[in-house]
PDB file of C-alpha atoms in Angstrom:
ATOM      1  CA  UNK T   1     -54.867  -5.363 121.292  1.00  0.00           C
ATOM      2  CA  UNK T   2     -51.213  -5.825 120.372  1.00  0.00           C
ATOM      3  CA  UNK T   3     -49.780  -9.336 120.349  1.00  0.00           C
ATOM      4  CA  UNK T   4     -46.184 -10.505 120.030  1.00  0.00           C
ATOM      5  CA  UNK T   5     -45.661 -14.055 118.742  1.00  0.00           C
ATOM      6  CA  UNK T   6     -42.389 -15.958 118.462  1.00  0.00           C
ATOM      7  CA  UNK T   7     -41.822 -18.766 115.973  1.00  0.00           C
ATOM      8  CA  UNK T   8     -44.442 -17.166 113.732  1.00  0.00           C
ATOM      9  CA  UNK T   9     -43.415 -18.325 110.256  1.00  0.00           C
ATOM     10  CA  UNK T  10     -45.084 -21.742 110.249  1.00  0.00           C
ATOM     11  CA  UNK T  11     -47.220 -24.245 112.113  1.00  0.00           C
ATOM     12  CA  UNK T  12     -48.949 -23.092 115.273  1.00  0.00           C
ATOM     13  CA  UNK T  13     -47.197 -19.708 115.254  1.00  0.00           C
ATOM     14  CA  UNK T  14     -48.386 -18.921 111.742  1.00  0.00           C
ATOM     15  CA  UNK T  15     -51.924 -19.944 112.668  1.00  0.00           C
ATOM     16  CA  UNK T  16     -51.835 -17.610 115.681  1.00  0.00           C
ATOM     17  CA  UNK T  17     -50.849 -14.735 113.381  1.00  0.00           C
ATOM     18  CA  UNK T  18     -53.552 -15.598 110.871  1.00  0.00           C
ATOM     19  CA  UNK T  19     -56.381 -15.875 113.385  1.00  0.00           C
ATOM     20  CA  UNK T  20     -55.407 -12.771 115.346  1.00  0.00           C
ATOM     21  CA  UNK T  21     -55.212 -10.635 112.221  1.00  0.00           C
ATOM     22  CA  UNK T  22     -58.568 -12.008 111.099  1.00  0.00           C
ATOM     23  CA  UNK T  23     -60.192 -10.727 114.261  1.00  0.00           C
ATOM     24  CA  UNK T  24     -58.595  -7.289 113.931  1.00  0.00           C
ATOM     25  CA  UNK T  25     -55.627  -7.449 116.304  1.00  0.00           C
ATOM     26  CA  UNK T  26     -52.151  -5.995 115.732  1.00  0.00           C
ATOM     27  CA  UNK T  27     -49.333  -8.566 115.589  1.00  0.00           C
ATOM     28  CA  UNK T  28     -45.546  -8.375 115.853  1.00  0.00           C
ATOM     29  CA  UNK T  29     -44.214 -11.661 114.473  1.00  0.00           C
ATOM     30  CA  UNK T  30     -40.757 -12.950 115.365  1.00  0.00           C
ATOM     31  CA  UNK T  31     -39.178 -15.314 112.818  1.00  0.00           C
ATOM     32  CA  UNK T  32     -35.668 -16.707 112.426  1.00  0.00           C
ATOM     33  CA  UNK T  33     -35.319 -15.619 108.792  1.00  0.00           C
ATOM     34  CA  UNK T  34     -37.816 -12.998 107.549  1.00  0.00           C
ATOM     35  CA  UNK T  35     -36.692 -13.498 103.944  1.00  0.00           C
ATOM     36  CA  UNK T  36     -37.798 -17.148 104.191  1.00  0.00           C
ATOM     37  CA  UNK T  37     -41.158 -16.452 105.883  1.00  0.00           C
ATOM     38  CA  UNK T  38     -43.055 -16.521 102.594  1.00  0.00           C
ATOM     39  CA  UNK T  39     -46.341 -17.692 104.113  1.00  0.00           C
ATOM     40  CA  UNK T  40     -46.522 -14.417 106.029  1.00  0.00           C
ATOM     41  CA  UNK T  41     -46.130 -12.216 102.949  1.00  0.00           C
ATOM     42  CA  UNK T  42     -49.792 -12.356 101.815  1.00  0.00           C
ATOM     43  CA  UNK T  43     -50.906 -11.542 105.380  1.00  0.00           C
ATOM     44  CA  UNK T  44     -48.528  -8.592 105.419  1.00  0.00           C
ATOM     45  CA  UNK T  45     -50.134  -7.140 102.323  1.00  0.00           C
ATOM     46  CA  UNK T  46     -53.703  -7.868 103.436  1.00  0.00           C
ATOM     47  CA  UNK T  47     -53.367  -6.465 106.962  1.00  0.00           C
ATOM     48  CA  UNK T  48     -51.637  -3.187 106.162  1.00  0.00           C
ATOM     49  CA  UNK T  49     -49.809  -1.912 109.223  1.00  0.00           C
ATOM     50  CA  UNK T  50     -51.373  -4.430 111.632  1.00  0.00           C
ATOM     51  CA  UNK T  51     -48.610  -6.987 110.959  1.00  0.00           C
ATOM     52  CA  UNK T  52     -44.905  -6.388 111.456  1.00  0.00           C
ATOM     53  CA  UNK T  53     -42.291  -9.063 110.879  1.00  0.00           C
ATOM     54  CA  UNK T  54     -39.005  -9.064 112.808  1.00  0.00           C
ATOM     55  CA  UNK T  55     -35.893 -11.232 112.710  1.00  0.00           C
ATOM     56  CA  UNK T  56     -35.600 -13.231 115.934  1.00  0.00           C
ATOM     57  CA  UNK T  57     -33.373 -16.076 117.100  1.00  0.00           C
ATOM     58  CA  UNK T  58     -34.529 -16.811 120.650  1.00  0.00           C
ATOM     59  CA  UNK T  59     -31.184 -18.470 121.472  1.00  0.00           C
ATOM     60  CA  UNK T  60     -29.109 -15.376 120.613  1.00  0.00           C
ATOM     61  CA  UNK T  61     -28.842 -12.539 123.130  1.00  0.00           C
ATOM     62  CA  UNK T  62     -28.007  -9.948 120.445  1.00  0.00           C
ATOM     63  CA  UNK T  63     -30.971 -11.003 118.320  1.00  0.00           C
ATOM     64  CA  UNK T  64     -33.327 -10.814 121.308  1.00  0.00           C
ATOM     65  CA  UNK T  65     -32.022  -7.350 122.237  1.00  0.00           C
ATOM     66  CA  UNK T  66     -32.573  -6.067 118.685  1.00  0.00           C
ATOM     67  CA  UNK T  67     -36.050  -7.605 118.598  1.00  0.00           C
ATOM     68  CA  UNK T  68     -36.963  -6.017 121.930  1.00  0.00           C
ATOM     69  CA  UNK T  69     -35.633  -2.626 120.825  1.00  0.00           C
ATOM     70  CA  UNK T  70     -38.095  -2.683 117.912  1.00  0.00           C
ATOM     71  CA  UNK T  71     -41.052  -4.196 119.748  1.00  0.00           C
ATOM     72  CA  UNK T  72     -40.800  -2.196 122.978  1.00  0.00           C
ATOM     73  CA  UNK T  73     -41.387   1.151 121.267  1.00  0.00           C
ATOM     74  CA  UNK T  74     -45.085   0.619 122.089  1.00  0.00           C
ATOM     75  CA  UNK T  75     -46.956  -1.275 124.843  1.00  0.00           C
ATOM     76  CA  UNK T  76     -47.444  -5.023 124.375  1.00  0.00           C
ATOM     77  CA  UNK T  77     -50.744  -6.495 125.554  1.00  0.00           C
ATOM     78  CA  UNK T  78     -50.107 -10.219 125.067  1.00  0.00           C
ATOM     79  CA  UNK T  79     -46.884 -12.163 124.482  1.00  0.00           C
ATOM     80  CA  UNK T  80     -47.170 -15.692 123.081  1.00  0.00           C
ATOM     81  CA  UNK T  81     -43.915 -17.620 123.426  1.00  0.00           C
ATOM     82  CA  UNK T  82     -44.434 -20.227 120.728  1.00  0.00           C
ATOM     83  CA  UNK T  83     -40.967 -20.844 119.204  1.00  0.00           C
ATOM     84  CA  UNK T  84     -39.898 -24.423 119.830  1.00  0.00           C
ATOM     85  CA  UNK T  85     -38.062 -27.440 118.440  1.00  0.00           C
ATOM     86  CA  UNK T  86     -38.636 -31.158 118.934  1.00  0.00           C
ATOM     87  CA  UNK T  87     -35.052 -32.298 119.383  1.00  0.00           C
ATOM     88  CA  UNK T  88     -34.116 -35.887 118.623  1.00  0.00           C
ATOM     89  CA  UNK T  89     -36.575 -38.485 119.899  1.00  0.00           C
ATOM     90  CA  UNK T  90     -34.102 -41.211 120.810  1.00  0.00           C
ATOM     91  CA  UNK T  91     -33.391 -43.587 123.640  1.00  0.00           C
ATOM     92  CA  UNK T  92     -30.901 -43.071 126.449  1.00  0.00           C
ATOM     93  CA  UNK T  93     -28.083 -44.892 124.675  1.00  0.00           C
ATOM     94  CA  UNK T  94     -28.459 -42.702 121.558  1.00  0.00           C
ATOM     95  CA  UNK T  95     -28.447 -39.250 123.148  1.00  0.00           C
ATOM     96  CA  UNK T  96     -26.759 -36.420 121.279  1.00  0.00           C
ATOM     97  CA  UNK T  97     -25.836 -33.901 123.961  1.00  0.00           C
ATOM     98  CA  UNK T  98     -25.355 -31.058 121.497  1.00  0.00           C
ATOM     99  CA  UNK T  99     -28.944 -31.613 120.382  1.00  0.00           C
ATOM    100  CA  UNK T 100     -30.042 -31.644 124.022  1.00  0.00           C
ATOM    101  CA  UNK T 101     -28.339 -28.307 124.659  1.00  0.00           C
ATOM    102  CA  UNK T 102     -29.868 -26.730 121.542  1.00  0.00           C
ATOM    103  CA  UNK T 103     -33.341 -27.969 122.454  1.00  0.00           C
ATOM    104  CA  UNK T 104     -33.004 -26.519 125.955  1.00  0.00           C
ATOM    105  CA  UNK T 105     -31.737 -23.232 124.523  1.00  0.00           C
ATOM    106  CA  UNK T 106     -34.832 -22.862 122.340  1.00  0.00           C
ATOM    107  CA  UNK T 107     -37.601 -24.433 124.429  1.00  0.00           C
ATOM    108  CA  UNK T 108     -36.604 -23.525 127.984  1.00  0.00           C
ATOM    109  CA  UNK T 109     -34.259 -20.533 127.854  1.00  0.00           C
ATOM    110  CA  UNK T 110     -35.767 -18.803 124.811  1.00  0.00           C
ATOM    111  CA  UNK T 111     -39.082 -17.915 126.476  1.00  0.00           C
ATOM    112  CA  UNK T 112     -37.216 -16.546 129.504  1.00  0.00           C
ATOM    113  CA  UNK T 113     -35.013 -14.367 127.293  1.00  0.00           C
ATOM    114  CA  UNK T 114     -38.001 -12.985 125.393  1.00  0.00           C
ATOM    115  CA  UNK T 115     -40.217 -12.376 128.408  1.00  0.00           C
ATOM    116  CA  UNK T 116     -37.441 -10.635 130.316  1.00  0.00           C
ATOM    117  CA  UNK T 117     -36.566  -8.444 127.324  1.00  0.00           C
ATOM    118  CA  UNK T 118     -40.194  -7.422 126.711  1.00  0.00           C
ATOM    119  CA  UNK T 119     -41.128  -6.725 130.342  1.00  0.00           C
ATOM    120  CA  UNK T 120     -41.057  -2.921 130.018  1.00  0.00           C
ATOM    121  CA  UNK T 121     -43.603  -3.036 127.176  1.00  0.00           C
ATOM    122  CA  UNK T 122     -45.723  -5.720 128.876  1.00  0.00           C
ATOM    123  CA  UNK T 123     -45.960  -3.635 132.046  1.00  0.00           C
ATOM    124  CA  UNK T 124     -47.467  -0.794 130.011  1.00  0.00           C
ATOM    125  CA  UNK T 125     -49.891  -3.016 128.108  1.00  0.00           C
ATOM    126  CA  UNK T 126     -53.601  -3.439 128.741  1.00  0.00           C
ATOM    127  CA  UNK T 127     -53.741  -7.223 128.397  1.00  0.00           C
ATOM    128  CA  UNK T 128     -50.810  -8.032 130.714  1.00  0.00           C
ATOM    129  CA  UNK T 129     -50.661 -11.672 129.673  1.00  0.00           C
ATOM    130  CA  UNK T 130     -47.817 -14.029 128.766  1.00  0.00           C
ATOM    131  CA  UNK T 131     -48.740 -17.406 127.273  1.00  0.00           C
ATOM    132  CA  UNK T 132     -46.153 -20.130 126.757  1.00  0.00           C
ATOM    133  CA  UNK T 133     -46.776 -22.980 124.331  1.00  0.00           C
ATOM    134  CA  UNK T 134     -45.486 -26.070 126.112  1.00  0.00           C
ATOM    135  CA  UNK T 135     -46.529 -29.736 125.933  1.00  0.00           C
ATOM    136  CA  UNK T 136     -48.175 -32.400 128.033  1.00  0.00           C
ATOM    137  CA  UNK T 137     -44.916 -34.274 127.424  1.00  0.00           C
ATOM    138  CA  UNK T 138     -43.340 -31.886 129.942  1.00  0.00           C
ATOM    139  CA  UNK T 139     -45.668 -33.176 132.664  1.00  0.00           C
ATOM    140  CA  UNK T 140     -43.819 -35.462 135.083  1.00  0.00           C
ATOM    141  CA  UNK T 141     -46.951 -37.338 136.097  1.00  0.00           C
ATOM    142  CA  UNK T 142     -47.928 -37.968 132.472  1.00  0.00           C
ATOM    143  CA  UNK T 143     -44.623 -39.551 131.463  1.00  0.00           C
ATOM    144  CA  UNK T 144     -45.334 -43.274 131.331  1.00  0.00           C
ATOM    145  CA  UNK T 145     -43.389 -44.080 128.144  1.00  0.00           C
ATOM    146  CA  UNK T 146     -39.896 -42.596 128.543  1.00  0.00           C
ATOM    147  CA  UNK T 147     -37.725 -41.459 125.636  1.00  0.00           C
ATOM    148  CA  UNK T 148     -37.844 -38.045 123.918  1.00  0.00           C
ATOM    149  CA  UNK T 149     -35.378 -36.765 126.525  1.00  0.00           C
ATOM    150  CA  UNK T 150     -34.577 -33.439 124.902  1.00  0.00           C
ATOM    151  CA  UNK T 151     -38.205 -32.478 124.294  1.00  0.00           C
ATOM    152  CA  UNK T 152     -39.605 -33.762 127.586  1.00  0.00           C
ATOM    153  CA  UNK T 153     -36.849 -32.266 129.733  1.00  0.00           C
ATOM    154  CA  UNK T 154     -36.833 -28.888 127.984  1.00  0.00           C
ATOM    155  CA  UNK T 155     -40.605 -28.523 128.315  1.00  0.00           C
ATOM    156  CA  UNK T 156     -40.494 -29.594 131.970  1.00  0.00           C
ATOM    157  CA  UNK T 157     -37.828 -26.924 132.545  1.00  0.00           C
ATOM    158  CA  UNK T 158     -40.024 -24.343 130.795  1.00  0.00           C
ATOM    159  CA  UNK T 159     -42.970 -25.332 132.973  1.00  0.00           C
ATOM    160  CA  UNK T 160     -40.956 -24.810 136.159  1.00  0.00           C
ATOM    161  CA  UNK T 161     -39.606 -21.507 134.849  1.00  0.00           C
ATOM    162  CA  UNK T 162     -43.111 -20.234 134.196  1.00  0.00           C
ATOM    163  CA  UNK T 163     -44.226 -21.218 137.708  1.00  0.00           C
ATOM    164  CA  UNK T 164     -41.444 -19.023 139.083  1.00  0.00           C
ATOM    165  CA  UNK T 165     -42.205 -16.287 136.556  1.00  0.00           C
ATOM    166  CA  UNK T 166     -45.871 -16.253 137.530  1.00  0.00           C
ATOM    167  CA  UNK T 167     -44.944 -15.668 141.168  1.00  0.00           C
ATOM    168  CA  UNK T 168     -42.376 -12.998 140.342  1.00  0.00           C
ATOM    169  CA  UNK T 169     -44.624 -11.043 137.957  1.00  0.00           C
ATOM    170  CA  UNK T 170     -47.843 -11.214 139.950  1.00  0.00           C
ATOM    171  CA  UNK T 171     -46.871  -7.986 141.727  1.00  0.00           C
ATOM    172  CA  UNK T 172     -46.799  -6.299 138.285  1.00  0.00           C
ATOM    173  CA  UNK T 173     -50.266  -7.590 137.459  1.00  0.00           C
ATOM    174  CA  UNK T 174     -48.906  -9.883 134.724  1.00  0.00           C
ATOM    175  CA  UNK T 175     -50.551 -13.293 134.280  1.00  0.00           C
ATOM    176  CA  UNK T 176     -48.371 -16.142 132.934  1.00  0.00           C
ATOM    177  CA  UNK T 177     -49.879 -19.432 131.747  1.00  0.00           C
ATOM    178  CA  UNK T 178     -48.729 -22.626 130.061  1.00  0.00           C
ATOM    179  CA  UNK T 179     -50.657 -24.074 127.119  1.00  0.00           C
ATOM    180  CA  UNK T 180     -50.613 -27.583 125.677  1.00  0.00           C
ATOM    181  CA  UNK T 181     -51.724 -27.286 122.024  1.00  0.00           C
ATOM    182  CA  UNK T 182     -52.545 -30.972 121.569  1.00  0.00           C
ATOM    183  CA  UNK T 183     -51.017 -33.240 118.940  1.00  0.00           C
ATOM    184  CA  UNK T 184     -51.267 -30.868 115.992  1.00  0.00           C
ATOM    185  CA  UNK T 185     -50.940 -31.335 112.233  1.00  0.00           C
ATOM    186  CA  UNK T 186     -47.764 -29.333 111.656  1.00  0.00           C
ATOM    187  CA  UNK T 187     -44.250 -30.078 110.416  1.00  0.00           C
ATOM    188  CA  UNK T 188     -43.356 -31.009 113.990  1.00  0.00           C
ATOM    189  CA  UNK T 189     -46.530 -32.954 114.761  1.00  0.00           C
ATOM    190  CA  UNK T 190     -46.607 -34.826 111.465  1.00  0.00           C
ATOM    191  CA  UNK T 191     -49.466 -35.891 109.226  1.00  0.00           C
ATOM    192  CA  UNK T 192     -50.685 -38.575 111.643  1.00  0.00           C
ATOM    193  CA  UNK T 193     -51.604 -35.932 114.217  1.00  0.00           C
ATOM    194  CA  UNK T 194     -55.372 -35.829 114.803  1.00  0.00           C
ATOM    195  CA  UNK T 195     -55.789 -32.099 115.448  1.00  0.00           C
ATOM    196  CA  UNK T 196     -55.814 -29.373 112.754  1.00  0.00           C
ATOM    197  CA  UNK T 197     -53.751 -26.304 113.648  1.00  0.00           C
ATOM    198  CA  UNK T 198     -56.715 -23.959 113.288  1.00  0.00           C
ATOM    199  CA  UNK T 199     -58.730 -25.898 115.905  1.00  0.00           C
ATOM    200  CA  UNK T 200     -55.796 -25.952 118.326  1.00  0.00           C
ATOM    201  CA  UNK T 201     -55.087 -22.236 118.000  1.00  0.00           C
ATOM    202  CA  UNK T 202     -58.760 -21.296 118.168  1.00  0.00           C
ATOM    203  CA  UNK T 203     -58.962 -23.155 121.467  1.00  0.00           C
ATOM    204  CA  UNK T 204     -55.759 -21.655 122.870  1.00  0.00           C
ATOM    205  CA  UNK T 205     -56.942 -18.149 122.001  1.00  0.00           C
ATOM    206  CA  UNK T 206     -60.153 -18.791 123.926  1.00  0.00           C
ATOM    207  CA  UNK T 207     -58.040 -19.794 126.913  1.00  0.00           C
ATOM    208  CA  UNK T 208     -55.769 -16.740 126.575  1.00  0.00           C
ATOM    209  CA  UNK T 209     -58.750 -14.408 126.219  1.00  0.00           C
ATOM    210  CA  UNK T 210     -60.137 -15.707 129.512  1.00  0.00           C
ATOM    211  CA  UNK T 211     -56.876 -15.595 131.485  1.00  0.00           C
ATOM    212  CA  UNK T 212     -56.718 -13.472 134.623  1.00  0.00           C
ATOM    213  CA  UNK T 213     -54.284 -13.295 137.540  1.00  0.00           C
ATOM    214  CA  UNK T 214     -56.255 -16.125 139.147  1.00  0.00           C
ATOM    215  CA  UNK T 215     -55.013 -18.420 136.369  1.00  0.00           C
ATOM    216  CA  UNK T 216     -51.372 -17.343 136.551  1.00  0.00           C
ATOM    217  CA  UNK T 217     -48.868 -20.171 136.931  1.00  0.00           C
ATOM    218  CA  UNK T 218     -51.327 -22.832 135.757  1.00  0.00           C
ATOM    219  CA  UNK T 219     -51.089 -25.399 132.955  1.00  0.00           C
ATOM    220  CA  UNK T 220     -54.010 -25.804 130.508  1.00  0.00           C
ATOM    221  CA  UNK T 221     -54.709 -27.711 127.333  1.00  0.00           C
ATOM    222  CA  UNK T 222     -56.196 -26.062 124.250  1.00  0.00           C
ATOM    223  CA  UNK T 223     -59.713 -26.846 125.482  1.00  0.00           C
ATOM    224  CA  UNK T 224     -59.126 -25.154 128.833  1.00  0.00           C
ATOM    225  CA  UNK T 225     -58.756 -28.302 130.933  1.00  0.00           C
ATOM    226  CA  UNK T 226     -56.035 -28.149 133.577  1.00  0.00           C
ATOM    227  CA  UNK T 227     -53.084 -30.533 133.150  1.00  0.00           C
ATOM    228  CA  UNK T 228     -51.270 -32.187 136.086  1.00  0.00           C
ATOM    229  CA  UNK T 229     -47.629 -31.285 136.619  1.00  0.00           C
TER     230      UNK T 229
END
C-alpha cells in the first residue's frame, strides 16, 4: 500500500512514517523543509525506495501543486492529512488575528488543498481512504472550557469540511474520516501529555485499516470510539 502523509518530519507525522515503513508500506512524506527533516534521514537509508521525502507547505498553492505533480505519478491508496499547528492559546481579549488566519490556513484549508490536489491519484488507488488528524477540541459539544480560539475554530472548520468531503467523494468510493489522536507527547502536546506518540499512532492505524465507506464522514478517537460533534 502507498501512503501519503503531511507534516511528516516530527511528532505524530514522523511516528506514522516510522510505523508504516516498519510494516512494509511505501510512504511519501510531505515536510516544510526537507533539509531540516533530519529525523527522517535514517529511515530514508533503511527503507530504500519505500520512503520519499517532498517539500510541502500546505498553505501555499504553488507548493501543493508541485507536491501533487510528484506524488500523483502513481496511485495513492491512503492519504493522511496530519500537518497542523496549535495557534496561540489565549483569551478573547488577547486574540492575534494574524495568528488566527495562519492557524485556519494550516488546519482547515490545508487538508482541503491537499485532498483536492491528490484526487486523481486517490481515485486510482486500492485503499481509497483519506484520514484527517483533527482534535476533540474541535467538537462543539465537548467545549466546556472556552479559550484556544484559533485551534478550536480551525479544527471545527476542518470537521465540517470533511463531512462535506465525505458526501462529495462517496460516489468515487473514497472514504473520509476524522481522527482524534488523544493528548500526545509531542512538541505540540508537551511533556505533561499522558499518551506516547507510538500508542496514539498505532491506534489510529488500526482505525484507518478498518475504515470502509460505512465509516465515511465520522469522527473517531485513536481507540476507535466515536466522538460527538
